[in-house]
């Protein structure tokens, strides 16, 4: 069997008829903070200083500008923005729900009707254009109160509060929303515990991170159980930040290391898909004397709370070497040495379209579950000079990645859809910079929050519209 066979049969259109073409955004990066209490993402200054500032207790600086407090004003502009997505022909659109709009400090007894009404309107607006709403229950933005009082998901109490939040969303929206995912990039906690609301780090950081991971697994599983209990007509999945790990060379030590590094990521999907802790991780805990506090029924919860599908974000692959003298740096998710065959963006993310096909094949082989590409995109600096942005590089990025998706479909992977991150410029999750632009639509704002916030189509807007219109025939 050779891979070229699967390259050759792609002249046929293999994108399924009901392929979920569209885009994805998050509440914290788009809506701005109007009418809600603060979330942890409101304390993301421009640059990469958030973790340092949190650890020093200086995160609420008077002088700093916090771009997520503005977002792109989606709270006010959602109708116009959705109209633009509809013009592109979106079949699906992924949003997340700001926890602090529904339960402002996370602990109230009763949900906030105004917050529910806002999302009801957003969902209705999407449905008006036959766009399938896809909801991420939590995309990093814990109410700051839960961070301050409980140290986020370090506390089991936050698991219960999350489940209450999720149940409220199901109760109100499950009749209209068919696709859910529990926690965005659940594995990011390994590299950035702040994304799980954890600002106080213990001496034994590794044990702490696995304890938090356990709470995230429970939160996700309990939400799945709650969802299934009501027999809602829909699917609930998990979301993994995925970077396939390559060995730097074919030295057996490098290959072995890449397998182990791959498991560091896939541990998070293993638990949520298989419903139990894999043996390799139990052995690791034993070896490292890592003691996870569990309640008696936790194993049963994980078993009952298995997900229906896997959603991934994909931005690049990562490469590892057993030679520790070769330096590594972080991409979106994990650390990587420089892969000499790949170009990288200004932010050092290595571009690898084939890596997307590799990812899809690996996940298919391991789980045999439908896969949703819930995020994929190119963040780049762009200048707007009152004329169309000719973003041929973005067209080339999506064209090359979608070609690989098509080949993965030809190979037999069950890909449910492709959601571009992000169809409209928004502040970066990692650095707060809106000038790291991803959109088919330009938003006139800079890193200091100056600008009209008006929207302008880029060249890629019509290109992506055509891709959707022809169901990928032009790919
Ligand atoms: C994913 C996140 O990690 O990557 C998104 O789910 C994020 O929220 C995206 O925006 C791109 O990362 P960044 O830092 O370039 O915005």
Coordinates of C-alpha atoms and ligand atoms in Angstrom, one line a residue:
X1 CA 0.0 0.0 0.0
X2 CA 1.5 3.4 -0.9
X3 CA 0.3 6.8 0.0
X4 CA 0.3 8.1 -3.6
X5 CA -2.7 6.0 -4.4
X6 CA -4.7 8.1 -2.0
X7 CA -3.3 11.3 -3.6
X8 CA -4.4 10.2 -7.0
X9 CA -8.0 9.5 -6.4
X10 CA -8.7 13.0 -5.2
X11 CA -10.0 14.3 -8.6
X12 CA -13.3 13.1 -7.4
X13 CA -15.2 15.3 -5.0
X14 CA -15.0 13.4 -1.7
X15 CA -16.3 16.1 0.7
X16 CA -19.5 14.6 2.0
X17 CA -22.7 16.3 1.2
X18 CA -23.4 17.4 4.8
X19 CA -19.8 18.5 5.4
X20 CA -19.8 21.2 8.1
X21 CA -18.0 24.1 6.3
X22 CA -17.6 27.2 8.4
X23 CA -15.7 29.0 11.1
X24 CA -15.0 29.2 14.8
X25 CA -14.7 32.0 17.4
X26 CA -14.6 32.2 21.1
X27 CA -16.6 34.4 23.5
X28 CA -13.6 35.8 25.2
X29 CA -11.8 36.9 22.1
X30 CA -14.8 38.3 20.2
X31 CA -17.6 39.6 22.4
X32 CA -15.9 42.2 24.6
X33 CA -16.9 42.7 28.2
X34 CA -20.1 44.7 27.8
X35 CA -22.8 43.5 30.3
X36 CA -20.9 40.8 32.0
X37 CA -18.6 40.3 35.0
X38 CA -14.9 39.8 34.3
X39 CA -13.4 36.5 33.2
X40 CA -9.8 35.4 33.4
X41 CA -9.3 36.3 29.8
X42 CA -10.1 39.9 30.5
X43 CA -6.6 40.0 32.2
X44 CA -4.7 39.1 29.1
X45 CA -2.5 42.1 28.2
X46 CA -0.9 42.4 24.8
X47 CA 2.3 40.4 24.7
X48 CA 3.1 37.2 26.4
X49 CA 3.1 38.5 30.0
X50 CA -0.1 37.1 31.4
X51 CA 1.4 34.1 33.3
X52 CA 4.2 36.2 34.8
X53 CA 1.8 39.0 35.8
X54 CA -0.6 36.5 37.5
X55 CA 2.2 34.8 39.4
X56 CA 3.3 38.3 40.6
X57 CA -0.2 39.3 41.5
X58 CA 0.0 42.3 39.1
X59 CA -2.4 41.1 36.5
X60 CA -4.9 44.0 36.9
X61 CA -2.5 46.8 35.9
X62 CA -3.9 50.3 35.5
X63 CA -1.6 51.0 32.7
X64 CA -2.0 47.9 30.5
X65 CA -4.5 47.6 27.7
X66 CA -6.5 44.4 27.8
X67 CA -7.7 43.6 24.2
X68 CA -10.3 41.0 25.2
X69 CA -12.2 43.6 27.1
X70 CA -13.0 45.0 23.7
X71 CA -12.8 41.8 21.7
X72 CA -14.2 42.8 18.3
X73 CA -17.5 44.0 19.7
X74 CA -19.3 40.9 18.6
X75 CA -21.7 41.4 21.5
X76 CA -23.0 44.4 19.6
X77 CA -22.2 43.4 16.0
X78 CA -23.2 39.7 15.9
X79 CA -26.0 40.3 13.4
X80 CA -23.9 42.0 10.9
X81 CA -21.1 39.5 11.4
X82 CA -23.3 36.5 11.0
X83 CA -24.7 38.1 7.8
X84 CA -21.2 38.2 6.5
X85 CA -20.6 34.5 7.4
X86 CA -23.9 33.7 5.7
X87 CA -22.7 35.5 2.6
X88 CA -19.7 33.2 2.6
X89 CA -22.2 30.3 2.7
X90 CA -21.2 28.9 6.1
X91 CA -23.0 25.7 7.0
X92 CA -21.7 25.7 10.6
X93 CA -20.4 28.2 13.1
X94 CA -18.7 27.5 16.4
X95 CA -19.2 29.9 19.3
X96 CA -18.4 29.5 22.9
X97 CA -20.5 30.7 25.8
X98 CA -19.1 33.2 28.3
X99 CA -19.7 31.6 31.6
X100 CA -19.8 35.0 33.3
X101 CA -22.8 36.0 31.1
X102 CA -24.8 33.1 32.4
X103 CA -23.6 32.9 36.0
X104 CA -21.8 36.2 36.5
X105 CA -19.5 35.0 39.3
X106 CA -20.0 31.3 38.6
X107 CA -21.8 30.6 41.9
X108 CA -25.2 32.2 41.6
X109 CA -28.3 30.1 42.1
X110 CA -30.2 31.4 39.1
X111 CA -28.8 32.0 35.6
X112 CA -28.8 35.5 34.3
X113 CA -31.8 35.9 31.8
X114 CA -30.0 38.6 29.9
X115 CA -27.0 36.3 29.1
X116 CA -29.3 33.5 28.0
X117 CA -31.3 35.9 25.8
X118 CA -28.1 37.1 24.1
X119 CA -27.0 33.6 23.1
X120 CA -30.6 32.6 22.2
X121 CA -30.5 35.5 19.7
X122 CA -27.1 34.5 18.4
X123 CA -28.3 31.0 17.8
X124 CA -31.6 32.1 16.2
X125 CA -29.6 34.5 14.0
X126 CA -27.4 31.5 12.8
X127 CA -30.4 29.3 12.3
X128 CA -32.1 32.0 10.2
X129 CA -29.4 31.5 7.6
X130 CA -29.4 27.7 8.0
X131 CA -26.1 27.8 9.8
X132 CA -25.6 25.0 12.3
X133 CA -24.6 26.4 15.6
X134 CA -21.8 24.5 17.3
X135 CA -21.2 25.3 21.0
X136 CA -18.1 25.0 23.0
X137 CA -19.3 25.1 26.6
X138 CA -16.0 26.5 28.0
X139 CA -13.3 28.1 25.9
X140 CA -10.8 29.2 28.7
X141 CA -12.9 32.1 30.1
X142 CA -13.7 31.2 33.7
X143 CA -15.3 33.9 35.8
X144 CA -12.5 35.6 37.6
X145 CA -14.3 35.0 40.9
X146 CA -13.8 31.3 40.5
X147 CA -10.1 31.9 39.8
X148 CA -9.8 34.0 43.0
X149 CA -11.9 32.0 45.3
X150 CA -11.1 28.4 44.2
X151 CA -7.9 28.6 42.1
X152 CA -10.1 27.5 39.2
X153 CA -10.2 23.8 38.3
X154 CA -7.8 23.0 41.1
X155 CA -11.0 22.8 43.2
X156 CA -13.6 20.1 42.8
X157 CA -16.2 22.7 43.6
X158 CA -15.6 24.2 40.2
X159 CA -16.4 20.9 38.6
X160 CA -19.9 21.1 40.0
X161 CA -20.3 24.7 39.1
X162 CA -19.2 23.9 35.5
X163 CA -21.8 21.0 35.3
X164 CA -24.5 23.4 36.5
X165 CA -23.5 25.9 33.9
X166 CA -23.4 23.2 31.2
X167 CA -26.8 21.8 32.3
X168 CA -28.3 25.3 32.1
X169 CA -27.1 25.6 28.5
X170 CA -28.5 22.2 27.5
X171 CA -31.8 23.1 29.1
X172 CA -32.1 26.3 27.1
X173 CA -30.4 25.5 23.9
X174 CA -30.3 21.8 23.2
X175 CA -33.4 21.9 21.2
X176 CA -31.7 24.2 18.7
X177 CA -28.1 23.2 18.9
X178 CA -27.0 19.7 17.7
X179 CA -23.3 19.9 18.2
X180 CA -21.6 20.5 21.6
X181 CA -18.1 20.2 22.9
X182 CA -17.2 20.3 26.5
X183 CA -13.9 22.1 27.1
X184 CA -11.7 23.8 24.5
X185 CA -8.2 22.3 24.1
X186 CA -8.5 20.4 27.3
X187 CA -4.8 19.4 27.1
X188 CA -3.6 23.0 27.1
X189 CA -3.7 22.7 30.9
X190 CA -0.4 20.8 30.7
X191 CA 1.4 23.9 29.2
X192 CA -0.8 26.7 30.5
X193 CA -2.7 26.0 33.8
X194 CA -4.1 29.5 33.8
X195 CA -6.4 28.4 30.9
X196 CA -8.0 26.2 33.6
X197 CA -8.2 29.2 35.9
X198 CA -5.2 28.0 38.0
X199 CA -3.0 30.9 39.1
X200 CA -1.4 29.5 42.2
X201 CA 1.1 26.8 41.4
X202 CA 2.2 24.3 43.9
X203 CA 5.8 23.0 44.4
X204 CA 4.9 19.7 42.8
X205 CA 3.6 21.3 39.6
X206 CA 3.3 18.1 37.7
X207 CA 1.1 16.5 40.3
X208 CA -1.0 19.6 40.5
X209 CA -1.5 19.7 36.7
X210 CA -2.6 16.1 36.6
X211 CA -5.0 16.8 39.5
X212 CA -6.5 19.7 37.6
X213 CA -6.6 17.5 34.5
X214 CA -8.6 14.9 36.5
X215 CA -11.1 17.6 37.5
X216 CA -11.4 18.7 33.8
X217 CA -12.1 15.1 32.8
X218 CA -14.7 14.8 35.5
X219 CA -16.3 18.1 34.4
X220 CA -16.4 17.0 30.8
X221 CA -17.7 13.5 31.7
X222 CA -20.4 14.8 34.0
X223 CA -21.6 17.2 31.4
X224 CA -21.7 14.4 28.8
X225 CA -23.7 12.3 31.3
X226 CA -26.1 15.1 31.9
X227 CA -26.5 15.7 28.2
X228 CA -27.2 12.0 27.5
X229 CA -29.6 11.7 30.4
X230 CA -32.1 13.9 28.6
X231 CA -31.8 12.1 25.3
X232 CA -31.3 15.4 23.4
X233 CA -31.1 15.0 19.7
X234 CA -27.4 15.9 19.1
X235 CA -23.8 15.0 19.7
X236 CA -21.4 15.9 22.4
X237 CA -17.7 15.8 21.8
X238 CA -14.3 16.7 23.3
X239 CA -11.8 19.1 22.0
X240 CA -8.1 18.5 21.8
X241 CA -5.3 20.8 20.8
X242 CA -3.5 18.5 18.5
X243 CA 0.0 18.6 17.1
X244 CA 1.2 15.3 15.6
X245 CA 4.7 14.6 17.0
X246 CA 7.4 13.7 14.5
X247 CA 10.8 12.2 15.4
X248 CA 13.7 14.5 14.4
X249 CA 15.5 11.6 12.8
X250 CA 15.0 7.9 12.4
X251 CA 17.3 7.2 15.3
X252 CA 15.3 4.7 17.3
X253 CA 15.6 6.9 20.4
X254 CA 14.0 9.8 18.5
X255 CA 11.2 7.6 17.2
X256 CA 10.5 6.2 20.6
X257 CA 10.5 9.6 22.1
X258 CA 8.0 10.8 19.6
X259 CA 5.7 8.0 20.6
X260 CA 5.9 9.0 24.2
X261 CA 5.5 12.7 23.4
X262 CA 2.5 11.8 21.3
X263 CA 0.9 10.1 24.3
X264 CA 1.4 13.2 26.4
X265 CA -1.2 14.8 24.1
X266 CA -3.4 11.8 23.4
X267 CA -3.7 10.9 27.1
X268 CA -6.3 13.7 27.1
X269 CA -8.4 12.1 24.4
X270 CA -7.8 8.6 25.6
X271 CA -9.5 9.3 28.9
X272 CA -12.5 11.0 27.3
X273 CA -12.9 8.6 24.5
X274 CA -12.0 5.3 26.1
X275 CA -13.5 6.3 29.5
X276 CA -10.5 5.3 31.7
X277 CA -7.0 6.2 32.4
X278 CA -4.6 4.4 30.1
X279 CA -2.1 2.0 31.6
X280 CA 0.9 4.0 30.4
X281 CA -0.3 7.0 32.5
X282 CA -1.0 4.9 35.6
X283 CA 2.5 3.5 35.4
X284 CA 3.9 7.0 34.9
X285 CA 2.1 8.2 38.0
X286 CA 3.4 5.3 40.0
X287 CA 6.9 5.9 38.8
X288 CA 6.8 9.6 39.6
X289 CA 4.9 9.1 42.8
X290 CA 2.1 11.3 41.5
X291 CA -0.9 10.9 43.7
X292 CA -4.2 12.0 42.1
X293 CA -7.1 12.5 44.6
X294 CA -10.1 10.6 43.4
X295 CA -13.5 9.9 44.8
X296 CA -14.9 6.4 44.7
X297 CA -17.3 7.0 41.8
X298 CA -14.9 8.9 39.6
X299 CA -13.9 5.9 37.5
X300 CA -17.6 5.2 36.9
X301 CA -18.2 8.8 35.9
X302 CA -15.4 8.7 33.3
X303 CA -16.7 5.4 32.0
X304 CA -20.2 6.8 31.6
X305 CA -19.1 10.1 30.3
X306 CA -17.5 9.0 27.0
X307 CA -17.9 11.5 24.1
X308 CA -19.5 11.0 20.7
X309 CA -16.8 12.6 18.6
X310 CA -13.4 14.3 18.7
X311 CA -12.9 17.9 17.7
X312 CA -9.4 19.2 17.2
X313 CA -7.5 22.4 16.6
X314 CA -4.7 22.0 14.1
X315 CA -2.1 24.7 13.4
X316 CA 1.1 22.8 13.0
X317 CA 3.1 19.6 13.7
X318 CA 5.8 19.4 16.3
X319 CA 9.2 17.6 16.1
X320 CA 11.1 16.1 19.0
X321 CA 14.7 15.0 19.4
X322 CA 16.3 12.8 22.1
X323 CA 19.3 15.0 21.9
X324 CA 18.6 17.6 24.6
X325 CA 21.2 20.0 23.2
X326 CA 18.9 20.8 20.3
X327 CA 16.7 23.7 21.5
X328 CA 12.9 23.7 21.4
X329 CA 10.3 26.3 21.5
X330 CA 6.6 26.3 22.0
X331 CA 4.0 26.4 19.2
X332 CA 0.3 26.6 19.8
X333 CA 0.3 23.6 22.1
X334 CA 3.5 21.8 22.8
X335 CA 7.3 22.3 22.3
X336 CA 9.1 21.5 19.1
X337 CA 12.6 21.6 17.7
X338 CA 12.9 23.3 14.4
X339 CA 11.8 21.0 11.6
X340 CA 14.2 21.8 8.7
X341 CA 11.6 21.0 6.1
X342 CA 8.9 23.5 7.3
X343 CA 8.5 27.2 7.1
X344 CA 7.3 29.0 10.1
X345 CA 5.1 32.1 10.7
X346 CA 6.3 35.3 12.3
X347 CA 5.1 33.7 15.6
X348 CA 7.3 30.7 15.0
X349 CA 4.4 28.3 14.3
X350 CA 5.6 25.7 11.7
X351 CA 3.4 25.3 8.7
X352 CA 2.6 21.8 7.8
X353 CA -0.4 21.0 5.6
X354 CA 0.5 17.3 5.3
X355 CA 0.7 17.2 9.1
X356 CA -3.1 17.7 9.1
X357 CA -3.6 14.6 7.0
X358 CA -1.2 12.7 9.3
X359 CA -3.2 13.9 12.3
X360 CA -6.5 12.8 10.9
X361 CA -5.1 9.3 10.0
X362 CA -3.6 8.9 13.4
X363 CA -6.7 9.9 15.2
X364 CA -8.9 7.6 13.0
X365 CA -6.5 4.7 13.6
X366 CA -6.6 5.2 17.3
X367 CA -10.3 6.0 18.0
X368 CA -12.5 5.2 14.9
X369 CA -14.7 8.2 15.8
X370 CA -15.9 11.1 13.7
X371 CA -13.4 14.0 13.7
X372 CA -14.3 17.7 13.5
X373 CA -11.6 20.1 12.5
X374 CA -12.8 22.7 14.9
X375 CA -9.9 25.2 14.3
X376 CA -7.3 25.6 11.6
X377 CA -5.9 28.9 10.3
X378 CA -3.0 31.2 9.7
X379 CA -2.2 34.1 12.0
X380 CA -0.2 36.8 10.2
X381 CA 0.5 40.6 10.2
X382 CA -1.5 42.5 7.6
X383 CA -1.7 46.1 6.7
X384 CA -4.9 47.7 5.6
X385 CA -4.7 50.7 3.2
X386 CA -8.3 51.4 2.3
X387 CA -8.2 48.8 -0.4
X388 CA -8.7 45.0 -0.5
X389 CA -6.2 43.0 1.4
X390 CA -4.8 40.6 -1.2
X391 CA -4.2 37.7 1.2
X392 CA -3.0 35.1 -1.3
X393 CA -0.9 33.5 1.5
X394 CA -4.1 32.7 3.4
X395 CA -5.7 31.3 0.3
X396 CA -2.6 29.1 -0.2
X397 CA -2.7 28.1 3.5
X398 CA -6.3 26.9 3.3
X399 CA -6.0 25.4 -0.1
X400 CA -3.1 23.3 0.9
X401 CA -4.7 22.2 4.2
X402 CA -8.0 21.4 2.6
X403 CA -6.3 19.3 -0.1
X404 CA -5.0 17.2 2.8
X405 CA -8.4 17.0 4.4
X406 CA -9.8 15.7 1.1
X407 CA -7.0 13.1 0.8
X408 CA -7.8 12.0 4.4
X409 CA -11.4 11.6 3.4
X410 CA -10.3 9.6 0.4
X411 CA -8.2 7.5 2.7
X412 CA -11.3 6.7 4.8
X413 CA -11.2 9.1 7.7
X414 CA -14.6 10.3 8.9
X415 CA -14.1 14.1 8.9
X416 CA -17.3 15.9 9.9
X417 CA -16.3 19.4 8.9
X418 CA -13.8 22.1 8.7
X419 CA -14.1 25.3 10.8
X420 CA -11.6 28.0 9.9
X421 CA -10.0 29.9 12.8
X422 CA -11.0 32.5 12.7
X423 CA -13.2 33.8 9.9
X424 CA -12.8 37.3 11.3
X425 CA -9.8 39.0 13.0
X426 CA -9.8 38.8 16.8
X427 CA -7.2 39.2 19.6
X428 CA -4.9 36.2 19.9
X429 CA -5.6 33.8 22.7
X430 CA -1.9 33.4 23.5
X431 CA -0.7 37.0 23.2
X432 CA -3.7 39.3 23.0
X433 CA -2.5 40.8 19.7
X434 CA -5.3 41.5 17.3
X435 CA -2.6 42.3 14.8
X436 CA -2.0 38.5 14.6
X437 CA -4.8 38.3 12.0
X438 CA -6.6 35.1 11.0
X439 CA -9.7 36.4 9.3
X440 CA -11.3 36.3 5.9
X441 CA -12.7 39.6 7.3
X442 CA -10.4 42.4 8.4
X443 CA -11.3 44.3 11.6
X444 CA -10.0 47.8 11.7
X445 CA -8.4 47.8 15.2
X446 CA -4.8 47.6 16.4
X447 CA -3.1 46.1 19.4
X448 CA -3.8 49.3 21.4
X449 CA -7.5 49.1 20.7
X450 CA -7.4 52.1 18.3
X451 CA -9.5 51.9 15.1
X452 CA -13.0 52.0 13.9
X453 CA -13.6 48.3 14.4
X454 CA -15.3 48.3 11.0
X455 CA -15.2 45.1 8.9
X456 CA -13.7 44.7 5.5
X457 CA -13.6 41.6 3.3
X458 CA -10.2 40.3 2.3
X459 CA -9.5 38.5 -1.0
X460 CA -9.8 35.1 0.8
X461 CA -13.5 35.9 1.6
X462 CA -14.7 35.2 -1.9
X463 CA -12.3 32.3 -2.3
X464 CA -13.6 30.5 0.8
X465 CA -17.2 31.3 -0.3
X466 CA -16.4 29.5 -3.6
X467 CA -15.0 26.5 -1.8
X468 CA -18.2 26.1 0.2
X469 CA -20.4 26.8 -2.8
X470 CA -18.8 24.0 -4.8
X471 CA -18.4 21.7 -1.7
X472 CA -14.7 21.8 -2.2
X473 CA -14.6 20.9 -5.9
X474 CA -12.1 23.6 -6.6
X475 CA -9.7 22.2 -3.9
Ligands
LIG1 C1 -6.3 27.8 19.8 C2 -7.4 28.4 20.7 O1 -5.3 27.4 20.7 O2 -5.6 28.6 19.0 C3 -7.9 29.7 20.1 O3 -8.4 27.5 20.9 C4 -6.8 30.6 19.6 O4 -8.6 30.4 21.2 C5 -6.1 29.8 18.5 O5 -7.1 31.8 19.2 C6 -5.0 30.5 17.8 O6 -4.1 30.9 18.8 P1 -3.6 32.5 18.9 O7 -2.8 32.6 20.1 O8 -2.8 32.7 17.7 O9 -4.9 33.2 18.9

